[in-house]
Amino acid sequence: MADTELRAGVIGTGALGRHHARVWAGVAGARLVGVTDADPARAAEVAGQHGGRAYAEAEALLADVDVVSVAVPTAFHHAVARRALELGKDVLLEKPMTATLAEADDLTAVAAARGAVLQIGHIERFNPATGILLSAGRGARFVEVHRLGSFSPRSLDIDVVLDLMIHDLDIVLALDGSDPVQIEAVGVPVLTPRVDIANARLRFASGLIANLTASRVSVEKVRKFRVFAPRTYVSVDFTAREAQVYRLETDEGGRPRIASVNQAAPDGEPLRLQIEAFARACRERSAPVVSGADGRRALALAHTILERMAA
């Protein structure tokens, strides 16, 4: 597959899926074959904008592609992704991975059995600022995260923990590596029947404490991730794709000084970087950057947080 054109498709052309189609249409070495959606008019609109064919059924689309982005509502992630994997198609599955852990385990098993690439769409992993955070923030002892946004009708089928906080849960897990051993959480349904604002305080086996707040009912949009480590402080603005790194150093006279670097992360749209990384994994038959196991781990932590809220 390394030297052949990837035939790509998109299942689900809503708020996220239409952008998958846009990016696939411009990925080198790939061709957007088509899209499909429960709303045929929406699929036709997206196909008209970005090329390819609007398919009436996902089964017909899967017969014509090698790889597929799945951007349907979370409740349908398992069924749609499983069918694609059963047919040997490589799948980029939007987050959260599935509705349940059993479904996540099943998808991972099917992908392994079929030798298919399964990548989970934790897009913040591909924010250029995240690379700086993960490199400079090693050995973190405390993490403070705020991911706040105004109310939108998108993704109201899931709680804010699975909609927004899960991005940061995935990054904290990637940063620390150990498992959480203590979890305190609170969540409030403000404008919907589901949790719209949530806070979780996590203690990890390594000793790291992480305090995370996520809201979809805030006035302003905030995407801030702060890391405190011995002699190091890292502040990341995911929206601006910038990272500020402060380190305690000693000068030539042995006196302490604070060295600061404001690092503008390398330019690049996270979704494009994510899809390009997925395409490379498909061509090279290599492990994806965000595996099914990674998606499952973030999902498990999100569910545990929701269980603590309900206790």
CSV table of C-alpha atoms in Angstrom, one decimal:
chain,number,residue,atom,x,y,z
A,1,MET,CA,0.0,0.0,0.0
A,2,ALA,CA,3.0,2.3,0.5
A,3,ASP,CA,3.2,3.1,-3.3
A,4,THR,CA,-0.5,3.1,-4.1
A,5,GLU,CA,-3.1,5.8,-3.8
A,6,LEU,CA,-5.3,5.6,-0.6
A,7,ARG,CA,-9.0,5.6,-1.5
A,8,ALA,CA,-10.6,7.4,1.4
A,9,GLY,CA,-14.2,7.8,2.5
A,10,VAL,CA,-16.1,9.6,5.3
A,11,ILE,CA,-19.1,8.2,7.2
A,12,GLY,CA,-20.9,11.1,8.9
A,13,THR,CA,-20.8,14.6,7.4
A,14,GLY,CA,-21.9,16.7,10.3
A,15,ALA,CA,-19.9,19.3,12.2
A,16,LEU,CA,-16.8,17.2,12.3
A,17,GLY,CA,-17.2,14.9,9.3
A,18,ARG,CA,-17.4,17.6,6.8
A,19,HIS,CA,-14.0,18.8,7.9
A,20,HIS,CA,-12.6,15.2,7.5
A,21,ALA,CA,-13.9,15.3,3.9
A,22,ARG,CA,-12.2,18.7,3.3
A,23,VAL,CA,-8.9,17.5,4.6
A,24,TRP,CA,-9.0,14.1,2.8
A,25,ALA,CA,-9.6,16.0,-0.4
A,26,GLY,CA,-6.2,17.6,-0.1
A,27,VAL,CA,-4.0,14.8,1.4
A,28,ALA,CA,-1.1,13.9,-0.9
A,29,GLY,CA,-1.3,10.3,-2.0
A,30,ALA,CA,-5.0,9.9,-1.1
A,31,ARG,CA,-8.2,10.4,-3.0
A,32,LEU,CA,-11.6,11.2,-1.4
A,33,VAL,CA,-13.8,8.6,-3.1
A,34,GLY,CA,-17.0,9.7,-1.3
A,35,VAL,CA,-19.0,10.4,1.8
A,36,THR,CA,-22.3,9.2,3.3
A,37,ASP,CA,-24.6,10.5,6.0
A,38,ALA,CA,-28.0,9.8,7.5
A,39,ASP,CA,-29.0,13.0,5.8
A,40,PRO,CA,-28.6,12.5,2.1
A,41,ALA,CA,-28.8,16.2,1.3
A,42,ARG,CA,-26.0,16.9,3.7
A,43,ALA,CA,-23.8,14.2,2.2
A,44,ALA,CA,-24.5,15.6,-1.3
A,45,GLU,CA,-23.6,19.1,-0.2
A,46,VAL,CA,-20.3,18.0,1.3
A,47,ALA,CA,-19.5,15.9,-1.8
A,48,GLY,CA,-20.3,18.8,-4.0
A,49,GLN,CA,-17.9,21.0,-2.0
A,50,HIS,CA,-14.9,18.6,-1.7
A,51,GLY,CA,-15.3,16.0,-4.5
A,52,GLY,CA,-16.2,12.4,-4.5
A,53,ARG,CA,-19.6,10.8,-4.6
A,54,ALA,CA,-22.4,11.0,-2.1
A,55,TYR,CA,-23.3,7.4,-1.3
A,56,ALA,CA,-26.8,6.4,-0.1
A,57,GLU,CA,-25.4,3.6,2.1
A,58,ALA,CA,-22.2,3.1,4.2
A,59,GLU,CA,-21.9,-0.5,2.9
A,60,ALA,CA,-21.6,0.8,-0.7
A,61,LEU,CA,-19.0,3.3,0.3
A,62,LEU,CA,-17.0,0.7,2.2
A,63,ALA,CA,-16.8,-1.5,-0.9
A,64,ASP,CA,-15.0,1.3,-2.8
A,65,VAL,CA,-12.4,2.5,-0.2
A,66,ASP,CA,-9.3,1.4,1.7
A,67,VAL,CA,-9.6,3.8,4.6
A,68,VAL,CA,-12.5,5.6,6.3
A,69,SER,CA,-13.1,8.4,8.8
A,70,VAL,CA,-16.0,7.6,11.1
A,71,ALA,CA,-17.7,10.8,12.4
A,72,VAL,CA,-21.2,9.6,13.3
A,73,PRO,CA,-22.8,10.2,16.8
A,74,THR,CA,-21.1,8.3,19.6
A,75,ALA,CA,-23.9,5.8,20.0
A,76,PHE,CA,-23.2,4.5,16.5
A,77,HIS,CA,-19.4,4.4,16.7
A,78,HIS,CA,-19.2,0.7,17.5
A,79,ALA,CA,-21.5,-0.6,14.9
A,80,VAL,CA,-20.2,1.6,12.0
A,81,ALA,CA,-16.5,1.1,12.9
A,82,ARG,CA,-16.9,-2.6,13.5
A,83,ARG,CA,-18.4,-3.2,10.1
A,84,ALA,CA,-15.5,-1.3,8.4
A,85,LEU,CA,-12.9,-3.2,10.4
A,86,GLU,CA,-14.6,-6.5,9.6
A,87,LEU,CA,-14.2,-5.7,5.9
A,88,GLY,CA,-10.5,-5.0,6.5
A,89,LYS,CA,-10.7,-1.2,6.2
A,90,ASP,CA,-8.5,1.0,8.2
A,91,VAL,CA,-10.5,3.3,10.5
A,92,LEU,CA,-10.0,6.8,11.9
A,93,LEU,CA,-12.7,6.9,14.6
A,94,GLU,CA,-13.7,10.2,16.2
A,95,LYS,CA,-13.5,10.4,20.0
A,96,PRO,CA,-14.9,9.3,22.4
A,97,MET,CA,-13.9,5.9,21.0
A,98,THR,CA,-17.3,4.2,21.9
A,99,ALA,CA,-20.2,4.4,24.2
A,100,THR,CA,-19.0,1.6,26.4
A,101,LEU,CA,-15.7,-0.1,27.4
A,102,ALA,CA,-17.0,-3.5,26.1
A,103,GLU,CA,-17.5,-1.9,22.7
A,104,ALA,CA,-14.0,-0.4,22.8
A,105,ASP,CA,-12.5,-3.8,23.6
A,106,ASP,CA,-14.4,-5.4,20.8
A,107,LEU,CA,-13.2,-2.9,18.2
A,108,THR,CA,-9.6,-3.3,19.3
A,109,ALA,CA,-9.9,-7.1,19.0
A,110,VAL,CA,-11.5,-6.9,15.6
A,111,ALA,CA,-8.8,-4.5,14.3
A,112,ALA,CA,-6.1,-6.9,15.5
A,113,ALA,CA,-7.8,-9.9,14.0
A,114,ARG,CA,-8.2,-8.3,10.6
A,115,GLY,CA,-4.7,-6.5,10.7
A,116,ALA,CA,-6.5,-3.2,10.3
A,117,VAL,CA,-5.2,0.2,11.5
A,118,LEU,CA,-7.5,1.7,14.2
A,119,GLN,CA,-6.7,5.3,15.2
A,120,ILE,CA,-8.8,7.3,17.6
A,121,GLY,CA,-9.5,10.9,16.9
A,122,HIS,CA,-8.0,12.6,20.0
A,123,ILE,CA,-7.1,15.6,17.9
A,124,GLU,CA,-5.3,17.6,20.6
A,125,ARG,CA,-2.5,15.1,20.4
A,126,PHE,CA,-1.8,16.7,17.0
A,127,ASN,CA,-2.0,20.2,18.2
A,128,PRO,CA,1.6,21.4,17.6
A,129,ALA,CA,1.8,22.8,21.1
A,130,THR,CA,1.1,19.4,22.6
A,131,GLY,CA,4.5,18.1,21.5
A,132,ILE,CA,6.2,20.9,23.4
A,133,LEU,CA,4.1,20.2,26.5
A,134,LEU,CA,4.8,16.4,26.5
A,135,SER,CA,8.6,17.1,26.0
A,136,ALA,CA,9.1,20.0,28.4
A,137,GLY,CA,6.6,18.8,31.0
A,138,ARG,CA,8.1,15.4,31.9
A,139,GLY,CA,8.2,14.8,35.6
A,140,ALA,CA,5.2,16.9,36.3
A,141,ARG,CA,3.9,17.0,39.9
A,142,PHE,CA,0.8,19.2,39.3
A,143,VAL,CA,-1.4,19.9,36.3
A,144,GLU,CA,-4.1,22.5,36.0
A,145,VAL,CA,-6.4,22.4,32.9
A,146,HIS,CA,-9.3,24.6,31.8
A,147,ARG,CA,-11.2,23.7,28.7
A,148,LEU,CA,-14.2,26.0,28.5
A,149,GLY,CA,-16.6,26.8,25.7
A,150,SER,CA,-19.9,28.5,25.0
A,151,PHE,CA,-23.1,26.5,24.5
A,152,SER,CA,-23.5,24.7,21.2
A,153,PRO,CA,-26.1,22.2,20.0
A,154,ARG,CA,-23.3,19.9,18.9
A,155,SER,CA,-22.5,16.7,20.8
A,156,LEU,CA,-25.4,17.0,23.3
A,157,ASP,CA,-25.8,13.2,23.2
A,158,ILE,CA,-22.9,12.9,25.6
A,159,ASP,CA,-21.7,14.6,28.8
A,160,VAL,CA,-19.1,17.3,28.8
A,161,VAL,CA,-16.6,14.8,30.2
A,162,LEU,CA,-16.8,12.7,27.1
A,163,ASP,CA,-17.2,15.7,24.8
A,164,LEU,CA,-14.4,18.0,26.0
A,165,MET,CA,-12.6,16.8,29.1
A,166,ILE,CA,-11.6,13.6,27.4
A,167,HIS,CA,-9.1,15.5,25.3
A,168,ASP,CA,-7.2,16.5,28.4
A,169,LEU,CA,-7.5,13.1,30.1
A,170,ASP,CA,-5.8,11.6,27.1
A,171,ILE,CA,-2.9,14.2,27.3
A,172,VAL,CA,-2.5,13.7,31.0
A,173,LEU,CA,-2.3,10.0,30.6
A,174,ALA,CA,0.3,10.4,27.8
A,175,LEU,CA,2.3,12.9,29.9
A,176,ASP,CA,2.4,10.8,33.1
A,177,GLY,CA,2.2,7.2,32.1
A,178,SER,CA,0.9,5.9,35.5
A,179,ASP,CA,-2.7,5.1,36.5
A,180,PRO,CA,-4.9,7.3,38.6
A,181,VAL,CA,-5.3,5.9,42.2
A,182,GLN,CA,-7.7,8.5,43.6
A,183,ILE,CA,-10.5,10.5,41.8
A,184,GLU,CA,-12.8,13.2,43.1
A,185,ALA,CA,-15.3,14.7,40.7
A,186,VAL,CA,-18.3,16.9,40.5
A,187,GLY,CA,-20.6,17.7,37.5
A,188,VAL,CA,-23.6,19.9,37.0
A,189,PRO,CA,-26.3,19.7,34.2
A,190,VAL,CA,-26.9,23.4,33.6
A,191,LEU,CA,-28.7,23.7,30.2
A,192,THR,CA,-29.2,20.0,29.2
A,193,PRO,CA,-30.1,16.8,31.1
A,194,ARG,CA,-26.4,15.8,30.9
A,195,VAL,CA,-23.4,17.2,32.7
A,196,ASP,CA,-22.5,20.5,31.1
A,197,ILE,CA,-19.7,21.6,33.5
A,198,ALA,CA,-17.4,19.3,35.4
A,199,ASN,CA,-14.3,19.3,37.6
A,200,ALA,CA,-12.1,16.3,38.4
A,201,ARG,CA,-9.1,16.0,40.7
A,202,LEU,CA,-7.0,13.0,39.9
A,203,ARG,CA,-4.1,11.6,41.9
A,204,PHE,CA,-1.8,9.3,39.9
A,205,ALA,CA,0.4,6.4,41.1
A,206,SER,CA,3.4,8.6,40.2
A,207,GLY,CA,2.3,11.3,42.7
A,208,LEU,CA,1.0,13.6,40.0
A,209,ILE,CA,-2.1,15.7,40.9
A,210,ALA,CA,-4.2,16.8,38.0
A,211,ASN,CA,-7.1,19.3,38.4
A,212,LEU,CA,-9.3,19.5,35.3
A,213,THR,CA,-12.3,21.7,34.5
A,214,ALA,CA,-14.4,21.4,31.4
A,215,SER,CA,-17.5,23.4,30.5
A,216,ARG,CA,-19.7,23.9,27.5
A,217,VAL,CA,-21.7,26.7,29.2
A,218,SER,CA,-19.1,29.4,29.7
A,219,VAL,CA,-19.0,32.9,28.3
A,220,GLU,CA,-15.5,32.7,26.8
A,221,LYS,CA,-13.5,30.0,25.0
A,222,VAL,CA,-10.5,28.8,27.0
A,223,ARG,CA,-8.1,26.0,26.2
A,224,LYS,CA,-5.3,26.2,28.7
A,225,PHE,CA,-3.1,23.4,30.1
A,226,ARG,CA,-0.5,24.2,32.8
A,227,VAL,CA,2.2,21.9,34.0
A,228,PHE,CA,4.3,22.3,37.1
A,229,ALA,CA,7.4,20.2,37.5
A,230,PRO,CA,10.6,20.6,39.5
A,231,ARG,CA,12.4,23.7,38.2
A,232,THR,CA,10.0,23.8,35.3
A,233,TYR,CA,6.6,25.5,34.5
A,234,VAL,CA,4.9,25.0,31.1
A,235,SER,CA,1.8,26.9,30.0
A,236,VAL,CA,0.0,25.9,26.8
A,237,ASP,CA,-2.7,27.7,24.9
A,238,PHE,CA,-4.2,25.1,22.6
A,239,THR,CA,-6.3,27.6,20.8
A,240,ALA,CA,-3.3,29.9,20.0
A,241,ARG,CA,-1.1,26.8,19.5
A,242,GLU,CA,1.5,28.4,21.7
A,243,ALA,CA,3.6,27.1,24.6
A,244,GLN,CA,5.5,29.1,27.3
A,245,VAL,CA,8.3,27.2,29.1
A,246,TYR,CA,9.9,28.6,32.2
A,247,ARG,CA,12.9,26.9,33.8
A,248,LEU,CA,15.0,27.6,36.9
A,249,GLU,CA,18.6,27.7,35.9
A,250,THR,CA,21.9,29.0,37.4
A,251,ASP,CA,24.1,31.6,35.8
A,252,GLU,CA,27.8,31.5,35.5
A,253,GLY,CA,28.1,32.8,39.0
A,254,GLY,CA,26.0,30.1,40.4
A,255,ARG,CA,23.0,32.5,41.0
A,256,PRO,CA,19.5,31.2,40.2
A,257,ARG,CA,17.7,32.8,37.3
A,258,ILE,CA,14.4,32.1,35.5
A,259,ALA,CA,14.8,31.4,31.8
A,260,SER,CA,11.7,31.7,29.8
A,261,VAL,CA,11.0,30.7,26.2
A,262,ASN,CA,7.7,31.6,24.4
A,263,GLN,CA,7.5,28.9,21.8
A,264,ALA,CA,5.2,29.4,18.9
A,265,ALA,CA,4.4,25.9,17.9
A,266,PRO,CA,5.1,24.8,14.4
A,267,ASP,CA,2.2,25.8,12.1
A,268,GLY,CA,-0.3,23.1,11.1
A,269,GLU,CA,-4.0,22.4,11.3
A,270,PRO,CA,-4.4,19.6,13.9
A,271,LEU,CA,-7.0,17.8,11.9
A,272,ARG,CA,-4.8,17.8,8.9
A,273,LEU,CA,-1.8,16.5,10.9
A,274,GLN,CA,-4.0,13.8,12.4
A,275,ILE,CA,-5.3,12.6,9.1
A,276,GLU,CA,-1.8,12.7,7.5
A,277,ALA,CA,-0.4,10.6,10.5
A,278,PHE,CA,-3.3,8.2,10.0
A,279,ALA,CA,-2.5,7.9,6.3
A,280,ARG,CA,1.1,7.2,7.0
A,281,ALA,CA,0.2,4.5,9.4
A,282,CYS,CA,-2.1,2.9,6.8
A,283,ARG,CA,0.6,3.0,4.1
A,284,GLU,CA,3.4,1.8,6.3
A,285,ARG,CA,1.2,-0.7,8.2
A,286,SER,CA,2.6,0.8,11.4
A,287,ALA,CA,1.0,1.6,14.8
A,288,PRO,CA,-1.0,4.8,14.8
A,289,VAL,CA,-0.1,7.7,17.1
A,290,VAL,CA,-3.3,7.3,19.1
A,291,SER,CA,-4.2,3.6,19.2
A,292,GLY,CA,-7.3,1.8,20.2
A,293,ALA,CA,-5.7,1.1,23.5
A,294,ASP,CA,-5.0,4.8,24.0
A,295,GLY,CA,-8.6,5.6,23.2
A,296,ARG,CA,-9.9,2.9,25.5
A,297,ARG,CA,-7.7,4.2,28.4
A,298,ALA,CA,-9.0,7.7,28.1
A,299,LEU,CA,-12.6,6.4,27.8
A,300,ALA,CA,-12.2,4.3,30.9
A,301,LEU,CA,-11.0,7.2,33.0
A,302,ALA,CA,-13.8,9.4,31.7
A,303,HIS,CA,-16.4,6.8,32.7
A,304,THR,CA,-14.8,6.5,36.2
A,305,ILE,CA,-15.1,10.2,36.6
A,306,LEU,CA,-18.8,10.1,35.6
A,307,GLU,CA,-19.3,7.3,38.1
A,308,ARG,CA,-17.8,9.4,40.9
A,309,MET,CA,-20.1,12.3,40.0
A,310,ALA,CA,-23.1,10.0,40.2
A,311,ALA,CA,-22.0,8.4,43.6
